[in-house]
Short mmCIF file of C-alpha atoms in Angstrom, two decimals:
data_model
loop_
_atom_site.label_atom_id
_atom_site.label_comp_id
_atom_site.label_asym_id
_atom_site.label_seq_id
_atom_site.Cartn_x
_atom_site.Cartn_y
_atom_site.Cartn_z
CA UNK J 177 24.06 76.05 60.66
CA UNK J 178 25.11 77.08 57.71
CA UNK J 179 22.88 77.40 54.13
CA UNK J 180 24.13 76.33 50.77
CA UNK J 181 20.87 77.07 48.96
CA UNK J 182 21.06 79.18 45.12
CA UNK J 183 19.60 82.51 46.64
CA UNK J 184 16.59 84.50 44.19
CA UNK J 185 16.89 87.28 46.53
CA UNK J 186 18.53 89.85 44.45
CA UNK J 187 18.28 93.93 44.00
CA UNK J 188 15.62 95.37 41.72
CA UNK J 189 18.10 98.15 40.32
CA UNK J 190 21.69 98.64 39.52
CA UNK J 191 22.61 101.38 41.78
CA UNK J 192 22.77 100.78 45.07
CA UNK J 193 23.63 102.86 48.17
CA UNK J 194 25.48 102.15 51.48
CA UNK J 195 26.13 103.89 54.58
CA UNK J 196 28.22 103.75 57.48
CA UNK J 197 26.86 104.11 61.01
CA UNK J 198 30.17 103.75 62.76
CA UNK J 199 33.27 101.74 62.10
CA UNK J 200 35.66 99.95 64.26
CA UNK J 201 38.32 102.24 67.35
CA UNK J 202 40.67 99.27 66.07
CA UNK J 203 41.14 101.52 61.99
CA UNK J 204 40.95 104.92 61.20
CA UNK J 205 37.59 105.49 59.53
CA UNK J 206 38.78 105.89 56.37
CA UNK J 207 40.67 102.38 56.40
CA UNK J 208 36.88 100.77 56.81
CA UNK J 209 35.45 103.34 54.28
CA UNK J 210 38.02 102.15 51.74
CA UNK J 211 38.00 98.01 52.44
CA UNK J 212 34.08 98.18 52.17
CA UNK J 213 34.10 100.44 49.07
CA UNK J 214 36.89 97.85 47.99
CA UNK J 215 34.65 94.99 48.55
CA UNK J 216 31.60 96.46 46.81
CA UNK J 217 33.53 97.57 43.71
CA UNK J 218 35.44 94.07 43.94
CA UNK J 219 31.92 92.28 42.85
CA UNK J 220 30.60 95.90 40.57
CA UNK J 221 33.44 94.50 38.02
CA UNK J 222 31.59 91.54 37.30
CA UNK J 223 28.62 92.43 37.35
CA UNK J 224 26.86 95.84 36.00
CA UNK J 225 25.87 97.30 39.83
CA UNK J 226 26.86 100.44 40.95
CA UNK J 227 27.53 101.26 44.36
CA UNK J 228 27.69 104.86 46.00
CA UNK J 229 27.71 105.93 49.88
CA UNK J 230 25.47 107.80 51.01
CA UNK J 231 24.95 109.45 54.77
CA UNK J 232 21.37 108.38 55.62
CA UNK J 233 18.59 106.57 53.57
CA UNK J 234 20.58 103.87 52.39
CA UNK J 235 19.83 100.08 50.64
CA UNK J 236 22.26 98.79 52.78
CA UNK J 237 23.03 99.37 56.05
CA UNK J 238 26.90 98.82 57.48
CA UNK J 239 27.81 99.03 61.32
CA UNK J 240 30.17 97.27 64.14
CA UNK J 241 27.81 96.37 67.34
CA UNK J 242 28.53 93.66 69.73
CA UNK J 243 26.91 90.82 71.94
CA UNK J 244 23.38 91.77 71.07
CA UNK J 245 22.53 94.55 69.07
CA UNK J 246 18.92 94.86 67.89
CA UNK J 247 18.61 91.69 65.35
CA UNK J 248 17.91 88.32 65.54
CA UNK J 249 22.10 87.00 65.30
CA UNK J 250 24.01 88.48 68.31
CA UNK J 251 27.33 88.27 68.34
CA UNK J 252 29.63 85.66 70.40
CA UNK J 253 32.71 87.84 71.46
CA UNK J 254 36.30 87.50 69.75
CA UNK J 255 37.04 84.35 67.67
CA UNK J 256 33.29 83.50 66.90
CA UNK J 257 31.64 85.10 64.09
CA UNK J 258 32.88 87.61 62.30
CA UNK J 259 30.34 89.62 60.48
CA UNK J 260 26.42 88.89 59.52
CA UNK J 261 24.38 90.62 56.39
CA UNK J 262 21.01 89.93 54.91
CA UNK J 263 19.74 89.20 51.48
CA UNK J 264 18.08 92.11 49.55
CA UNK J 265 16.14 94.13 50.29
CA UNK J 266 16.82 93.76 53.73
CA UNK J 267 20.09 95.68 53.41
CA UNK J 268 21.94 95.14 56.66
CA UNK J 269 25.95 94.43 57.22
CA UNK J 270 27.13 94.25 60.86
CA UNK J 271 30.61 93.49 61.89
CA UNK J 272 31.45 92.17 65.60
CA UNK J 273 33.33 94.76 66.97
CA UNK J 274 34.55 92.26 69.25
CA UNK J 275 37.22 91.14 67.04
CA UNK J 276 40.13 93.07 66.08
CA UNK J 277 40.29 94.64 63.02
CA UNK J 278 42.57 95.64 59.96
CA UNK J 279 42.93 96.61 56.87
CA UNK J 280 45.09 95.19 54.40
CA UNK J 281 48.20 95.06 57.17
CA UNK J 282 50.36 92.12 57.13
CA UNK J 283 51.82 92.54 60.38
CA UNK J 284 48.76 92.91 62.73
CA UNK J 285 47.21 90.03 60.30
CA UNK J 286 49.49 87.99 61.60
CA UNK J 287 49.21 88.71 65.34
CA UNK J 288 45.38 88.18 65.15
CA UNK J 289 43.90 91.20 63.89
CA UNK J 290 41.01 90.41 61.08
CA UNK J 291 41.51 91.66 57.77
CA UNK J 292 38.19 93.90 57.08
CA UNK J 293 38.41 93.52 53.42
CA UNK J 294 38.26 89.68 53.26
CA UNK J 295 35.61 89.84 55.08
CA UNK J 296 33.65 92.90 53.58
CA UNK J 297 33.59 91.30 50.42
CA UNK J 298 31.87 88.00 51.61
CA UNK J 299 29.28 89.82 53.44
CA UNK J 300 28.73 92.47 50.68
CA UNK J 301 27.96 89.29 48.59
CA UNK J 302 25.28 88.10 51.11
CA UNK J 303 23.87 91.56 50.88
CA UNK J 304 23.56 91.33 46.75
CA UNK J 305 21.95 88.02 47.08
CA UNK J 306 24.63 85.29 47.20
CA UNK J 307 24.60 82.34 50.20
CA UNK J 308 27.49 80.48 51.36
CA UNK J 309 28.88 78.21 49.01
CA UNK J 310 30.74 74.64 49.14
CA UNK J 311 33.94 75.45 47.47
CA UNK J 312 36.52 75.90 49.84
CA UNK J 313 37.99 78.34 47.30
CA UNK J 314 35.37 80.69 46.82
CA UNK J 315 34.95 83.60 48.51
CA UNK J 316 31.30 83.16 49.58
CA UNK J 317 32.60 79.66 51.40
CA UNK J 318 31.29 79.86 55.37
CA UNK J 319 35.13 80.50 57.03
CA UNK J 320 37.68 83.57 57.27
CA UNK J 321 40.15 83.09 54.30
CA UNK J 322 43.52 84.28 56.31
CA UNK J 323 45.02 86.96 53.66
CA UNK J 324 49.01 86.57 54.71
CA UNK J 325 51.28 83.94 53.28
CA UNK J 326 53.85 81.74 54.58
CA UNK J 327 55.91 84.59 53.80
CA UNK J 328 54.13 87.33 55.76
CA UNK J 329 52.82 89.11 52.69
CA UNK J 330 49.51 90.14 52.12
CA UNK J 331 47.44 88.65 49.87
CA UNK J 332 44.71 89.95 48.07
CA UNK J 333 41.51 88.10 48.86
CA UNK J 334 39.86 87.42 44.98
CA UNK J 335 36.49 86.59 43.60
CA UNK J 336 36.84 82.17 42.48
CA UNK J 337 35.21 81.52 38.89
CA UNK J 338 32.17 79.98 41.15
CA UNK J 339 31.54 83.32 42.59
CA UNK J 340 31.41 84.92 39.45
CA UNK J 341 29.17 82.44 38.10
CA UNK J 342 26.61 83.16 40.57
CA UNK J 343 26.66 86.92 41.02
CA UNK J 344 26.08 86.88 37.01
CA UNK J 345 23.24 84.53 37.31
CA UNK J 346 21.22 87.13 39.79
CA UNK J 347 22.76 90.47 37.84
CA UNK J 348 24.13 89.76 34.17
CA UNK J 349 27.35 90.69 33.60
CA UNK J 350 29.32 94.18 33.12
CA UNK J 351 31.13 94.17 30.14
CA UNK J 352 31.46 90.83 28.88
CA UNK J 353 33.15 89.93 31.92
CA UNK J 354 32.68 86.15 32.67
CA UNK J 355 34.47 83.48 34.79
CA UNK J 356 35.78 82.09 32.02
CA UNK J 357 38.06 85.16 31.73
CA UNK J 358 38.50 84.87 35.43
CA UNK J 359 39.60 81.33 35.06
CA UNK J 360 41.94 82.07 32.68
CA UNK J 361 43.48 84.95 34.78
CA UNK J 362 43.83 82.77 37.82
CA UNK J 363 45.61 80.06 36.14
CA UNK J 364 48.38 82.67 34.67
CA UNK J 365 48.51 84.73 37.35
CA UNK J 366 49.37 80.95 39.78
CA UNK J 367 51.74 79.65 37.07
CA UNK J 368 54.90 78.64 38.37
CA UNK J 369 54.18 79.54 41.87
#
């Protein structure tokens, strides 16, 4: 069942630190190091966190485990659930190493590999605070967003205006960033598509 509830579960500080356990046989480790850095410093432009990795005493803890794996949400095998994180300060990311996974690679995308980016950045935002949301759109919405096109080209998965909104309610902004900029980017960048 999923929960569509405005989270107050948010980080006490603005920089925040990750670690690794162990990534995935299916990508080098340094394809999974650079999707979750990706996906952390996807939602630091927005708002003013800062995220570093670190080797051991971490915030936030990231690993691939299977079937059941010392938590309360085990994991169903291929084609189920992807991923599962907890709100702050609970700090915990674990992807099913079940699935097959990718980064950023059309190709294997598209013969049902799982691009660890798209969903990095959706569980990274459970991890800052931020529960599943009813837009379709938005990347916080409970379902894989598929990241290839009709045309076999990747596409960069992107943070929706309503994502935005809510990681700046728990966190202020960075910069004057604000989904009104982001609105106004996403209508450009579509136009005439």
């Amino acid at each position: 069942m999923y929960s569509f509830s405005e989270s107050t579960f948010k980080w006490p500080k603005k920089s925040i630190t990750y670690s690794i356990e162990n990534t995935s046989p299916d990508l080098p480790r340094r394809d999974a190091e650079r999707a979750i850095k990706k996906a952390f410093d996807t939602w630091s432009k927005v708002v003013p966190l800062d995220f570093s990795e670190v080797s051991s005493g971490s915030d936030i803890t990231i690993r691939f485990a299977s079937q059941y794996h010392n938590d309360p949400w085990p994991f169903d095998g291929r084609g189920g659930t992807l991923a599962h994180a907890t709100f702050p300060p609970n700090g915990q990311l674990h992807f099913d190493e079940d699935e097959q996974w990718t980064y950023k690679n059309a190709d294997e995308i598209m013969n049902g590999a799982t691009d660890l980016y798209a969903v990095a950045i959706h569980e990274s935002g459970h991890t800052l605070g931020l529960d599943h949301s009813r837009d379709e759109s938005s990347i916080m919405a409970p379902f894989y967003h598929q990241t290839v096109d009709e045309n076999g080209r990747y596409i960069t998965p992107e943070l929706t205006s309503g994502d935005i909104d809510k990681i700046q309610k728990l966190y202020g902004s960075r910069g004057g960033i604000s989904s009104t900029f982001s609105r106004v980017k996403s209508f450009f960048h579509g136009f005439g598509r």
